[in-house]
């Protein structure tokens, strides 16, 4: 956004006068992420103050996705089992989606499709990270879950222009990014990065969101961006989002950046498909208006 | 699941497999109910044969992937959305394989 300002984009940003703010609890969690002195106990205390987060965390930790043999009944128990990173990231990212869930009946279908795709991308990114023995694969999960957050911004703020973008993807065979660029002069990677910065999310995350279509431009975070880029493609493959939709183009440098071979693909995709099926049952956004 | 010629397709049939073109672009998703428009689209894309679900499926007939369509003007308009390459080929192959296995499981569950 900062490197390529233009009139259309500036006009669109001007429209976004009322970007949604994160709930107070999530703000606290974001602060904890950025504070190296924060502890698991701090996190447990913040979570237990919020019934929705508490219920969600306990449902998650007891889900087939994690497959622990014994039932976990306390937040502290969940923190000990899953670890600080996993919990803070999961709660942050699912809460972000809560903000938008149930906003508008007419946009519900697009939102649900996007949620499904985002979850598939999150699981795929974590699976690729685990396969490549990447540190902190939980961060990749969050990056995957939030990679298309800019589309939600557009969905909410563009109105009829957004319908035109979706229509031109379906009827003219444009890529989503091309259709966005023709309409706005920017794409969801720009708007997503804008929102992530507005929320003061960690810089690694803002880069993964902003460069998931061109990872080589992400500088020191090129590897994370490349993983999200590949995860985006795999998510479309294991969970096709609809007719007229294509597998995104794979950047040439991805294979070299990640040192992946053809033999890596099937185990990664099988694991991603299994985990997506397991997780989808236990993690859903809640209606933001019901909070 | 049966694999059938485009000429034998009728409105109301349900795709058993997603249909991809040679560039791995998804044309129609598995589970889509065919109508006249979609059948016309499949023909215009040049798809050869596609897999459809049958009411009395025995789950023994297997298609590893939907018939790929040759490059058409629809692909040319896609502005190079997809690239050829061994990794993309493998992703498309595994996607078709996973879709097929899913339908086989669903078929067995129905029996």
mmCIF file of C-alpha atoms in Angstrom:
data_model
loop_
_atom_site.group_PDB
_atom_site.id
_atom_site.type_symbol
_atom_site.label_atom_id
_atom_site.label_comp_id
_atom_site.label_asym_id
_atom_site.label_seq_id
_atom_site.Cartn_x
_atom_site.Cartn_y
_atom_site.Cartn_z
ATOM 1 C CA UNK A 1 0.000 0.000 0.000
ATOM 2 C CA UNK A 2 2.712 2.425 0.962
ATOM 3 C CA UNK A 3 4.921 1.617 -1.990
ATOM 4 C CA UNK A 4 2.280 1.993 -4.691
ATOM 5 C CA UNK A 5 -0.211 4.678 -3.757
ATOM 6 C CA UNK A 6 -2.669 5.709 -6.431
ATOM 7 C CA UNK A 7 -5.883 7.641 -6.664
ATOM 8 C CA UNK A 8 -8.280 4.706 -6.868
ATOM 9 C CA UNK A 9 -6.734 3.063 -3.855
ATOM 10 C CA UNK A 10 -6.710 6.279 -1.887
ATOM 11 C CA UNK A 11 -10.397 6.771 -2.643
ATOM 12 C CA UNK A 12 -11.166 3.261 -1.450
ATOM 13 C CA UNK A 13 -9.160 3.725 1.726
ATOM 14 C CA UNK A 14 -11.021 6.994 2.212
ATOM 15 C CA UNK A 15 -14.247 5.007 2.243
ATOM 16 C CA UNK A 16 -13.025 2.843 5.060
ATOM 17 C CA UNK A 17 -13.725 5.374 7.766
ATOM 18 C CA UNK A 18 -14.958 2.845 10.197
ATOM 19 C CA UNK A 19 -12.699 -0.171 10.150
ATOM 20 C CA UNK A 20 -13.961 -2.653 12.720
ATOM 21 C CA UNK A 21 -12.016 -2.668 15.938
ATOM 22 C CA UNK A 22 -11.009 -5.798 17.761
ATOM 23 C CA UNK A 23 -12.877 -6.726 20.960
ATOM 24 C CA UNK A 24 -11.115 -5.685 24.142
ATOM 25 C CA UNK A 25 -10.194 -9.283 24.993
ATOM 26 C CA UNK A 26 -8.573 -9.783 21.613
ATOM 27 C CA UNK A 27 -6.663 -6.541 21.996
ATOM 28 C CA UNK A 28 -5.274 -7.886 25.250
ATOM 29 C CA UNK A 29 -4.298 -11.120 23.472
ATOM 30 C CA UNK A 30 -2.592 -9.088 20.733
ATOM 31 C CA UNK A 31 -0.662 -7.192 23.391
ATOM 32 C CA UNK A 32 0.379 -10.487 24.941
ATOM 33 C CA UNK A 33 1.631 -11.662 21.528
ATOM 34 C CA UNK A 34 3.822 -8.598 21.233
ATOM 35 C CA UNK A 35 5.052 -8.727 24.830
ATOM 36 C CA UNK A 36 7.887 -11.214 25.370
ATOM 37 C CA UNK A 37 7.392 -11.017 29.143
ATOM 38 C CA UNK A 38 3.825 -12.308 29.017
ATOM 39 C CA UNK A 39 3.178 -15.726 30.499
ATOM 40 C CA UNK A 40 0.759 -18.572 30.015
ATOM 41 C CA UNK A 41 -0.903 -17.587 33.272
ATOM 42 C CA UNK A 42 -1.583 -14.084 31.934
ATOM 43 C CA UNK A 43 -3.177 -15.626 28.887
ATOM 44 C CA UNK A 44 -5.378 -18.001 30.881
ATOM 45 C CA UNK A 45 -6.614 -15.088 32.986
ATOM 46 C CA UNK A 46 -7.581 -13.050 29.938
ATOM 47 C CA UNK A 47 -9.344 -15.985 28.293
ATOM 48 C CA UNK A 48 -11.422 -16.901 31.318
ATOM 49 C CA UNK A 49 -12.797 -13.356 31.384
ATOM 50 C CA UNK A 50 -14.471 -14.053 28.058
ATOM 51 C CA UNK A 51 -17.081 -16.808 27.996
ATOM 52 C CA UNK A 52 -17.082 -17.155 24.216
ATOM 53 C CA UNK A 53 -13.322 -17.592 24.030
ATOM 54 C CA UNK A 54 -13.328 -19.991 26.963
ATOM 55 C CA UNK A 55 -16.022 -22.156 25.416
ATOM 56 C CA UNK A 56 -14.272 -22.130 22.051
ATOM 57 C CA UNK A 57 -10.902 -23.047 23.505
ATOM 58 C CA UNK A 58 -12.308 -25.975 25.458
ATOM 59 C CA UNK A 59 -14.216 -27.191 22.394
ATOM 60 C CA UNK A 60 -11.031 -26.960 20.325
ATOM 61 C CA UNK A 61 -8.771 -28.714 22.776
ATOM 62 C CA UNK A 62 -11.294 -31.537 23.097
ATOM 63 C CA UNK A 63 -11.803 -31.848 19.327
ATOM 64 C CA UNK A 64 -10.668 -34.614 17.011
ATOM 65 C CA UNK A 65 -8.145 -32.131 15.572
ATOM 66 C CA UNK A 66 -5.952 -32.504 18.640
ATOM 67 C CA UNK A 67 -7.116 -35.960 19.654
ATOM 68 C CA UNK A 68 -6.073 -35.863 23.304
ATOM 69 C CA UNK A 69 -7.199 -39.042 25.086
ATOM 70 C CA UNK A 70 -8.591 -37.290 28.157
ATOM 71 C CA UNK A 71 -11.188 -34.578 28.395
ATOM 72 C CA UNK A 72 -9.757 -31.147 29.185
ATOM 73 C CA UNK A 73 -12.074 -29.124 31.402
ATOM 74 C CA UNK A 74 -10.071 -26.045 32.412
ATOM 75 C CA UNK A 75 -8.464 -23.179 30.510
ATOM 76 C CA UNK A 76 -5.244 -23.676 32.436
ATOM 77 C CA UNK A 77 -5.235 -27.332 31.400
ATOM 78 C CA UNK A 78 -5.717 -26.303 27.778
ATOM 79 C CA UNK A 79 -2.862 -23.790 28.016
ATOM 80 C CA UNK A 80 -0.534 -26.448 29.415
ATOM 81 C CA UNK A 81 -1.478 -28.986 26.731
ATOM 82 C CA UNK A 82 -1.552 -26.796 23.622
ATOM 83 C CA UNK A 83 1.106 -24.288 24.562
ATOM 84 C CA UNK A 84 1.030 -20.535 24.719
ATOM 85 C CA UNK A 85 1.650 -19.905 21.016
ATOM 86 C CA UNK A 86 -1.032 -22.248 19.725
ATOM 87 C CA UNK A 87 -3.709 -20.819 21.965
ATOM 88 C CA UNK A 88 -3.030 -17.150 21.506
ATOM 89 C CA UNK A 89 -2.874 -17.559 17.738
ATOM 90 C CA UNK A 90 -6.030 -19.627 17.445
ATOM 91 C CA UNK A 91 -8.029 -17.263 19.620
ATOM 92 C CA UNK A 92 -6.749 -14.183 17.875
ATOM 93 C CA UNK A 93 -7.571 -15.438 14.425
ATOM 94 C CA UNK A 94 -10.979 -16.913 15.159
ATOM 95 C CA UNK A 95 -11.947 -13.730 16.999
ATOM 96 C CA UNK A 96 -11.032 -11.685 13.955
ATOM 97 C CA UNK A 97 -13.580 -13.654 11.952
ATOM 98 C CA UNK A 98 -16.168 -13.184 14.689
ATOM 99 C CA UNK A 99 -16.078 -9.477 13.923
ATOM 100 C CA UNK A 100 -17.498 -10.072 10.509
ATOM 101 C CA UNK A 101 -19.763 -13.088 10.994
ATOM 102 C CA UNK A 102 -23.444 -12.345 10.648
ATOM 103 C CA UNK A 103 -22.831 -8.769 9.533
ATOM 104 C CA UNK A 104 -25.128 -8.937 6.588
ATOM 105 C CA UNK A 105 -27.525 -11.593 5.363
ATOM 106 C CA UNK A 106 -26.768 -11.002 1.693
ATOM 107 C CA UNK A 107 -23.047 -11.436 2.190
ATOM 108 C CA UNK A 108 -23.368 -14.487 4.405
ATOM 109 C CA UNK A 109 -22.797 -17.016 1.646
ATOM 110 C CA UNK A 110 -19.611 -15.349 0.437
ATOM 111 C CA UNK A 111 -18.430 -15.055 4.014
ATOM 112 C CA UNK A 112 -19.051 -18.729 4.741
ATOM 113 C CA UNK A 113 -17.230 -19.791 1.587
ATOM 114 C CA UNK A 114 -14.339 -17.533 2.513
ATOM 115 C CA UNK A 115 -14.250 -18.888 6.056
ATOM 116 C CA UNK A 116 -14.097 -22.450 4.735
ATOM 117 C CA UNK A 117 -11.307 -21.558 2.337
ATOM 118 C CA UNK A 118 -9.405 -19.644 5.020
ATOM 119 C CA UNK A 119 -9.610 -22.574 7.401
ATOM 120 C CA UNK A 120 -8.392 -24.954 4.669
ATOM 121 C CA UNK A 121 -5.516 -22.554 3.942
ATOM 122 C CA UNK A 122 -4.661 -22.284 7.648
ATOM 123 C CA UNK A 123 -4.500 -26.046 8.067
ATOM 124 C CA UNK A 124 -2.508 -26.410 4.830
ATOM 125 C CA UNK A 125 0.000 -23.725 5.881
ATOM 126 C CA UNK A 126 0.566 -25.404 9.240
ATOM 127 C CA UNK A 127 0.875 -28.804 7.577
ATOM 128 C CA UNK A 128 3.462 -27.501 5.070
ATOM 129 C CA UNK A 129 5.336 -25.815 7.929
ATOM 130 C CA UNK A 130 5.365 -29.031 9.960
ATOM 131 C CA UNK A 131 6.486 -31.012 6.909
ATOM 132 C CA UNK A 132 9.348 -28.573 6.319
ATOM 133 C CA UNK A 133 10.145 -28.502 10.060
ATOM 134 C CA UNK A 134 9.546 -24.757 10.081
ATOM 135 C CA UNK A 135 9.652 -23.081 13.493
ATOM 136 C CA UNK A 136 6.375 -21.824 14.954
ATOM 137 C CA UNK A 137 4.002 -23.486 12.528
ATOM 138 C CA UNK A 138 1.120 -22.134 14.624
ATOM 139 C CA UNK A 139 1.958 -18.698 13.237
ATOM 140 C CA UNK A 140 1.548 -20.107 9.758
ATOM 141 C CA UNK A 141 -1.906 -21.313 10.765
ATOM 142 C CA UNK A 142 -2.900 -17.764 11.675
ATOM 143 C CA UNK A 143 -1.338 -16.344 8.524
ATOM 144 C CA UNK A 144 -3.341 -18.845 6.463
ATOM 145 C CA UNK A 145 -6.547 -18.060 8.304
ATOM 146 C CA UNK A 146 -6.147 -14.313 7.793
ATOM 147 C CA UNK A 147 -4.533 -14.261 4.336
ATOM 148 C CA UNK A 148 -7.727 -13.142 2.565
ATOM 149 C CA UNK A 149 -8.942 -10.770 5.282
ATOM 150 C CA UNK A 150 -8.790 -7.968 2.705
ATOM 151 C CA UNK A 151 -11.655 -9.625 0.815
ATOM 152 C CA UNK A 152 -13.834 -9.201 3.890
ATOM 153 C CA UNK A 153 -12.947 -5.525 4.047
ATOM 154 C CA UNK A 154 -14.024 -5.208 0.421
ATOM 155 C CA UNK A 155 -17.139 -7.279 0.981
ATOM 156 C CA UNK A 156 -18.280 -4.955 3.741
ATOM 157 C CA UNK A 157 -17.232 -1.588 2.336
ATOM 158 C CA UNK A 158 -17.684 -1.885 -1.401
ATOM 159 C CA UNK A 159 -21.297 -2.999 -1.702
ATOM 160 C CA UNK A 160 -22.346 -3.253 -5.342
ATOM 161 C CA UNK A 161 -18.790 -2.806 -6.600
ATOM 162 C CA UNK A 162 -17.873 -5.997 -4.811
ATOM 163 C CA UNK A 163 -20.657 -7.856 -6.627
ATOM 164 C CA UNK A 164 -19.215 -6.612 -9.904
ATOM 165 C CA UNK A 165 -15.811 -8.013 -8.943
ATOM 166 C CA UNK A 166 -17.306 -11.406 -8.085
ATOM 167 C CA UNK A 167 -19.391 -11.406 -11.272
ATOM 168 C CA UNK A 168 -16.450 -10.630 -13.500
ATOM 169 C CA UNK A 169 -14.508 -13.499 -11.916
ATOM 170 C CA UNK A 170 -17.366 -15.874 -12.637
ATOM 171 C CA UNK A 171 -18.415 -14.637 -16.058
ATOM 172 C CA UNK A 172 -15.262 -13.197 -17.624
ATOM 173 C CA UNK A 173 -12.782 -15.684 -16.244
ATOM 174 C CA UNK A 174 -10.644 -13.014 -14.605
ATOM 175 C CA UNK A 175 -8.586 -13.847 -11.563
ATOM 176 C CA UNK A 176 -9.989 -12.318 -8.405
ATOM 177 C CA UNK A 177 -6.905 -10.127 -8.098
ATOM 178 C CA UNK A 178 -7.211 -8.897 -11.684
ATOM 179 C CA UNK A 179 -10.896 -8.063 -11.216
ATOM 180 C CA UNK A 180 -10.118 -6.212 -7.991
ATOM 181 C CA UNK A 181 -7.315 -4.278 -9.598
ATOM 182 C CA UNK A 182 -9.491 -3.239 -12.529
ATOM 183 C CA UNK A 183 -12.160 -1.970 -10.124
ATOM 184 C CA UNK A 184 -10.097 -0.526 -7.289
ATOM 185 C CA UNK A 185 -6.520 -0.156 -8.389
ATOM 186 C CA UNK A 186 -5.524 -2.445 -5.567
ATOM 187 C CA UNK A 187 -6.153 -6.021 -4.436
ATOM 188 C CA UNK A 188 -7.204 -7.789 -1.261
ATOM 189 C CA UNK A 189 -3.538 -8.234 -0.353
ATOM 190 C CA UNK A 190 -3.273 -4.439 -0.048
ATOM 191 C CA UNK A 191 -6.510 -3.981 1.868
ATOM 192 C CA UNK A 192 -5.694 -6.960 4.093
ATOM 193 C CA UNK A 193 -2.275 -5.600 4.905
ATOM 194 C CA UNK A 194 -3.846 -2.235 5.652
ATOM 195 C CA UNK A 195 -6.266 -3.772 8.137
ATOM 196 C CA UNK A 196 -3.545 -5.902 9.736
ATOM 197 C CA UNK A 197 -1.407 -2.809 10.268
ATOM 198 C CA UNK A 198 -4.370 -0.883 11.591
ATOM 199 C CA UNK A 199 -4.804 -3.638 14.164
ATOM 200 C CA UNK A 200 -1.106 -3.592 14.963
ATOM 201 C CA UNK A 201 -0.681 -7.294 14.199
ATOM 202 C CA UNK A 202 2.888 -8.661 14.196
ATOM 203 C CA UNK A 203 4.914 -7.595 11.157
ATOM 204 C CA UNK A 204 5.515 -11.205 10.078
ATOM 205 C CA UNK A 205 1.761 -11.607 9.801
ATOM 206 C CA UNK A 206 1.175 -8.358 7.933
ATOM 207 C CA UNK A 207 3.788 -9.458 5.387
ATOM 208 C CA UNK A 208 2.339 -12.938 4.978
ATOM 209 C CA UNK A 209 -1.066 -11.332 4.301
ATOM 210 C CA UNK A 210 0.308 -8.614 2.023
ATOM 211 C CA UNK A 211 2.545 -10.851 -0.080
ATOM 212 C CA UNK A 212 0.736 -14.168 -0.280
ATOM 213 C CA UNK A 213 0.412 -13.719 -4.051
ATOM 214 C CA UNK A 214 4.024 -12.590 -4.595
ATOM 215 C CA UNK A 215 6.128 -14.094 -1.819
ATOM 216 C CA UNK A 216 9.483 -13.098 -3.313
ATOM 217 C CA UNK A 217 8.614 -9.464 -2.555
ATOM 218 C CA UNK A 218 8.189 -10.188 1.171
ATOM 219 C CA UNK A 219 11.871 -9.707 1.967
ATOM 220 C CA UNK A 220 12.946 -11.515 5.110
ATOM 221 C CA UNK A 221 9.509 -13.088 5.397
ATOM 222 C CA UNK A 222 9.572 -14.569 1.888
ATOM 223 C CA UNK A 223 9.561 -18.110 3.249
ATOM 224 C CA UNK A 224 6.449 -17.568 5.367
ATOM 225 C CA UNK A 225 4.729 -15.802 2.469
ATOM 226 C CA UNK A 226 5.694 -18.657 0.113
ATOM 227 C CA UNK A 227 4.200 -21.218 2.496
ATOM 228 C CA UNK A 228 0.923 -19.275 2.644
ATOM 229 C CA UNK A 229 1.014 -18.940 -1.152
ATOM 230 C CA UNK A 230 1.351 -22.707 -1.594
ATOM 231 C CA UNK A 231 -1.211 -23.331 1.156
ATOM 232 C CA UNK A 232 -3.670 -21.098 -0.732
ATOM 233 C CA UNK A 233 -3.302 -23.303 -3.822
ATOM 234 C CA UNK A 234 -3.593 -26.535 -1.841
ATOM 235 C CA UNK A 235 -6.642 -25.184 -0.010
ATOM 236 C CA UNK A 236 -8.351 -24.540 -3.357
ATOM 237 C CA UNK A 237 -7.418 -28.067 -4.429
ATOM 238 C CA UNK A 238 -8.658 -29.936 -1.342
ATOM 239 C CA UNK A 239 -11.683 -27.693 -0.831
ATOM 240 C CA UNK A 240 -12.812 -26.255 -4.196
ATOM 241 C CA UNK A 241 -14.730 -23.060 -3.561
ATOM 242 C CA UNK A 242 -16.964 -23.002 -6.576
ATOM 243 C CA UNK A 243 -17.389 -23.125 -10.282
ATOM 244 C CA UNK A 244 -15.377 -20.723 -12.377
ATOM 245 C CA UNK A 245 -12.721 -20.708 -9.691
ATOM 246 C CA UNK A 246 -9.194 -21.733 -10.511
ATOM 247 C CA UNK A 247 -6.145 -22.932 -8.712
ATOM 248 C CA UNK A 248 -4.116 -19.750 -8.224
ATOM 249 C CA UNK A 249 -0.924 -19.400 -10.257
ATOM 250 C CA UNK A 250 2.099 -20.713 -8.465
ATOM 251 C CA UNK A 251 4.978 -18.259 -8.229
ATOM 252 C CA UNK A 252 8.086 -19.540 -9.941
ATOM 253 C CA UNK A 253 10.294 -19.080 -6.908
ATOM 254 C CA UNK A 254 8.112 -21.107 -4.542
ATOM 255 C CA UNK A 255 9.705 -24.447 -5.279
ATOM 256 C CA UNK A 256 13.200 -23.041 -4.810
ATOM 257 C CA UNK A 257 12.290 -21.001 -1.717
ATOM 258 C CA UNK A 258 10.721 -23.959 0.036
ATOM 259 C CA UNK A 259 12.912 -26.737 -1.368
ATOM 260 C CA UNK A 260 9.860 -28.892 -2.015
ATOM 261 C CA UNK A 261 9.702 -31.896 -4.318
ATOM 262 C CA UNK A 262 6.788 -33.628 -6.034
ATOM 263 C CA UNK A 263 7.038 -36.423 -3.467
ATOM 264 C CA UNK A 264 6.189 -33.946 -0.672
ATOM 265 C CA UNK A 265 2.830 -32.976 -2.150
ATOM 266 C CA UNK A 266 0.673 -36.051 -1.516
ATOM 267 C CA UNK A 267 1.513 -36.506 2.201
ATOM 268 C CA UNK A 268 1.032 -32.784 2.797
ATOM 269 C CA UNK A 269 -2.311 -32.706 0.969
ATOM 270 C CA UNK A 270 -3.602 -35.858 2.690
ATOM 271 C CA UNK A 271 -2.685 -34.486 6.117
ATOM 272 C CA UNK A 272 -4.217 -31.117 5.257
ATOM 273 C CA UNK A 273 -7.464 -32.689 4.009
ATOM 274 C CA UNK A 274 -7.790 -34.874 7.146
ATOM 275 C CA UNK A 275 -7.063 -32.028 9.531
ATOM 276 C CA UNK A 276 -9.392 -29.676 7.692
ATOM 277 C CA UNK A 277 -12.246 -32.172 8.034
ATOM 278 C CA UNK A 278 -11.536 -32.614 11.751
ATOM 279 C CA UNK A 279 -11.125 -28.931 12.535
ATOM 280 C CA UNK A 280 -14.075 -27.684 10.520
ATOM 281 C CA UNK A 281 -16.419 -29.432 12.926
ATOM 282 C CA UNK A 282 -15.048 -27.749 16.015
ATOM 283 C CA UNK A 283 -14.209 -24.190 14.996
ATOM 284 C CA UNK A 284 -16.789 -21.777 13.654
ATOM 285 C CA UNK A 285 -17.131 -18.022 13.888
ATOM 286 C CA UNK A 286 -19.871 -16.812 16.196
ATOM 287 C CA UNK A 287 -22.262 -14.051 15.318
ATOM 288 C CA UNK A 288 -20.481 -10.786 16.058
ATOM 289 C CA UNK A 289 -23.761 -9.111 16.959
ATOM 290 C CA UNK A 290 -24.494 -11.740 19.571
ATOM 291 C CA UNK A 291 -21.455 -10.970 21.669
ATOM 292 C CA UNK B 1 -20.524 -43.429 -9.994
ATOM 293 C CA UNK B 2 -20.544 -43.801 -13.744
ATOM 294 C CA UNK B 3 -18.415 -42.110 -16.298
ATOM 295 C CA UNK B 4 -20.442 -40.869 -19.155
ATOM 296 C CA UNK B 5 -20.240 -39.104 -22.480
ATOM 297 C CA UNK B 6 -21.293 -35.482 -22.579
ATOM 298 C CA UNK B 7 -24.050 -36.417 -25.016
ATOM 299 C CA UNK B 8 -25.603 -38.699 -22.399
ATOM 300 C CA UNK B 9 -25.764 -35.978 -19.748
ATOM 301 C CA UNK B 10 -29.217 -34.901 -18.629
ATOM 302 C CA UNK B 11 -30.393 -32.082 -16.382
ATOM 303 C CA UNK B 12 -30.663 -33.271 -12.795
ATOM 304 C CA UNK B 13 -27.586 -35.493 -12.901
ATOM 305 C CA UNK B 14 -25.025 -34.815 -10.170
ATOM 306 C CA UNK B 15 -21.290 -34.571 -10.862
ATOM 307 C CA UNK B 16 -19.381 -37.228 -8.925
ATOM 308 C CA UNK B 17 -16.012 -35.613 -9.552
ATOM 309 C CA UNK B 18 -14.904 -32.035 -9.952
ATOM 310 C CA UNK B 19 -14.087 -31.227 -13.567
ATOM 311 C CA UNK B 20 -10.739 -29.575 -14.205
ATOM 312 C CA UNK B 21 -9.229 -28.452 -17.471
ATOM 313 C CA UNK B 22 -5.691 -29.206 -18.571
ATOM 314 C CA UNK B 23 -4.453 -26.172 -16.682
ATOM 315 C CA UNK B 24 -5.985 -27.428 -13.444
ATOM 316 C CA UNK B 25 -8.616 -24.737 -13.497
ATOM 317 C CA UNK B 26 -11.738 -25.942 -11.760
ATOM 318 C CA UNK B 27 -14.608 -25.844 -14.216
ATOM 319 C CA UNK B 28 -17.378 -27.392 -12.130
ATOM 320 C CA UNK B 29 -17.298 -28.657 -8.575
ATOM 321 C CA UNK B 30 -18.220 -32.215 -7.565
ATOM 322 C CA UNK B 31 -21.777 -32.348 -6.260
ATOM 323 C CA UNK B 32 -23.055 -29.744 -8.700
ATOM 324 C CA UNK B 33 -26.469 -30.582 -10.138
ATOM 325 C CA UNK B 34 -26.317 -30.310 -13.895
ATOM 326 C CA UNK B 35 -28.770 -28.147 -15.756
ATOM 327 C CA UNK B 36 -28.978 -27.230 -19.432
ATOM 328 C CA UNK B 37 -26.650 -24.267 -18.986
ATOM 329 C CA UNK B 38 -23.940 -26.280 -17.250
ATOM 330 C CA UNK B 39 -24.147 -29.089 -19.772
ATOM 331 C CA UNK B 40 -23.756 -26.480 -22.515
ATOM 332 C CA UNK B 41 -20.760 -25.048 -20.668
ATOM 333 C CA UNK B 42 -19.111 -28.467 -20.377
ATOM 334 C CA UNK B 43 -19.577 -28.968 -24.104
ATOM 335 C CA UNK B 44 -18.244 -25.534 -24.955
ATOM 336 C CA UNK B 45 -15.193 -26.179 -22.777
ATOM 337 C CA UNK B 46 -14.624 -29.317 -24.792
ATOM 338 C CA UNK B 47 -14.710 -31.720 -21.852
ATOM 339 C CA UNK B 48 -14.676 -35.321 -23.077
ATOM 340 C CA UNK B 49 -16.339 -37.423 -20.429
ATOM 341 C CA UNK B 50 -17.363 -36.632 -16.858
ATOM 342 C CA UNK B 51 -18.262 -38.742 -13.820
ATOM 343 C CA UNK B 52 -21.814 -38.510 -12.539
ATOM 344 C CA UNK B 53 -23.432 -40.075 -9.503
ATOM 345 C CA UNK B 54 -26.013 -42.794 -9.914
ATOM 346 C CA UNK B 55 -28.908 -43.530 -7.589
ATOM 347 C CA UNK B 56 -28.081 -47.250 -7.438
ATOM 348 C CA UNK B 57 -24.327 -46.882 -7.353
ATOM 349 C CA UNK B 58 -22.337 -49.943 -6.465
ATOM 350 C CA UNK B 59 -19.170 -47.984 -5.897
ATOM 351 C CA UNK B 60 -17.078 -50.376 -7.951
ATOM 352 C CA UNK B 61 -16.612 -48.276 -11.030
ATOM 353 C CA UNK B 62 -13.737 -45.894 -10.616
ATOM 354 C CA UNK B 63 -12.537 -42.910 -12.557
ATOM 355 C CA UNK B 64 -9.227 -41.492 -11.422
ATOM 356 C CA UNK B 65 -10.062 -38.038 -12.657
ATOM 357 C CA UNK B 66 -12.568 -36.173 -14.683
ATOM 358 C CA UNK B 67 -11.910 -35.916 -18.351
ATOM 359 C CA UNK B 68 -9.689 -32.920 -18.969
ATOM 360 C CA UNK B 69 -10.829 -30.331 -21.419
ATOM 361 C CA UNK B 70 -8.480 -29.168 -24.135
ATOM 362 C CA UNK B 71 -7.300 -25.570 -24.126
ATOM 363 C CA UNK B 72 -10.172 -23.365 -25.156
ATOM 364 C CA UNK B 73 -10.910 -19.696 -25.482
ATOM 365 C CA UNK B 74 -12.157 -19.806 -21.885
ATOM 366 C CA UNK B 75 -8.637 -20.754 -20.801
ATOM 367 C CA UNK B 76 -7.065 -18.102 -22.975
ATOM 368 C CA UNK B 77 -9.241 -15.510 -21.219
ATOM 369 C CA UNK B 78 -8.030 -16.719 -17.852
ATOM 370 C CA UNK B 79 -4.935 -14.536 -18.190
ATOM 371 C CA UNK B 80 -2.490 -17.250 -17.225
ATOM 372 C CA UNK B 81 -4.092 -18.020 -13.871
ATOM 373 C CA UNK B 82 -2.324 -21.304 -13.586
ATOM 374 C CA UNK B 83 1.093 -22.470 -14.563
ATOM 375 C CA UNK B 84 2.262 -25.818 -15.738
ATOM 376 C CA UNK B 85 4.874 -27.540 -13.708
ATOM 377 C CA UNK B 86 5.499 -30.757 -11.831
ATOM 378 C CA UNK B 87 4.279 -29.404 -8.472
ATOM 379 C CA UNK B 88 1.015 -28.078 -9.934
ATOM 380 C CA UNK B 89 0.492 -31.326 -11.847
ATOM 381 C CA UNK B 90 0.945 -33.269 -8.637
ATOM 382 C CA UNK B 91 -1.439 -30.980 -6.698
ATOM 383 C CA UNK B 92 -4.119 -31.499 -9.358
ATOM 384 C CA UNK B 93 -3.518 -35.270 -9.408
ATOM 385 C CA UNK B 94 -3.793 -35.591 -5.613
ATOM 386 C CA UNK B 95 -6.860 -33.299 -5.557
ATOM 387 C CA UNK B 96 -8.615 -35.611 -8.029
ATOM 388 C CA UNK B 97 -7.520 -38.661 -6.033
ATOM 389 C CA UNK B 98 -8.809 -37.218 -2.734
ATOM 390 C CA UNK B 99 -12.117 -36.246 -4.375
ATOM 391 C CA UNK B 100 -12.513 -39.761 -5.731
ATOM 392 C CA UNK B 101 -11.772 -41.355 -2.362
ATOM 393 C CA UNK B 102 -14.276 -39.049 -0.703
ATOM 394 C CA UNK B 103 -16.994 -40.124 -3.103
ATOM 395 C CA UNK B 104 -16.125 -43.764 -2.654
ATOM 396 C CA UNK B 105 -16.481 -43.354 1.117
ATOM 397 C CA UNK B 106 -19.806 -41.565 0.641
ATOM 398 C CA UNK B 107 -20.984 -44.310 -1.707
ATOM 399 C CA UNK B 108 -20.057 -47.059 0.763
ATOM 400 C CA UNK B 109 -21.756 -45.191 3.581
ATOM 401 C CA UNK B 110 -24.976 -45.091 1.573
ATOM 402 C CA UNK B 111 -24.991 -48.816 0.986
#
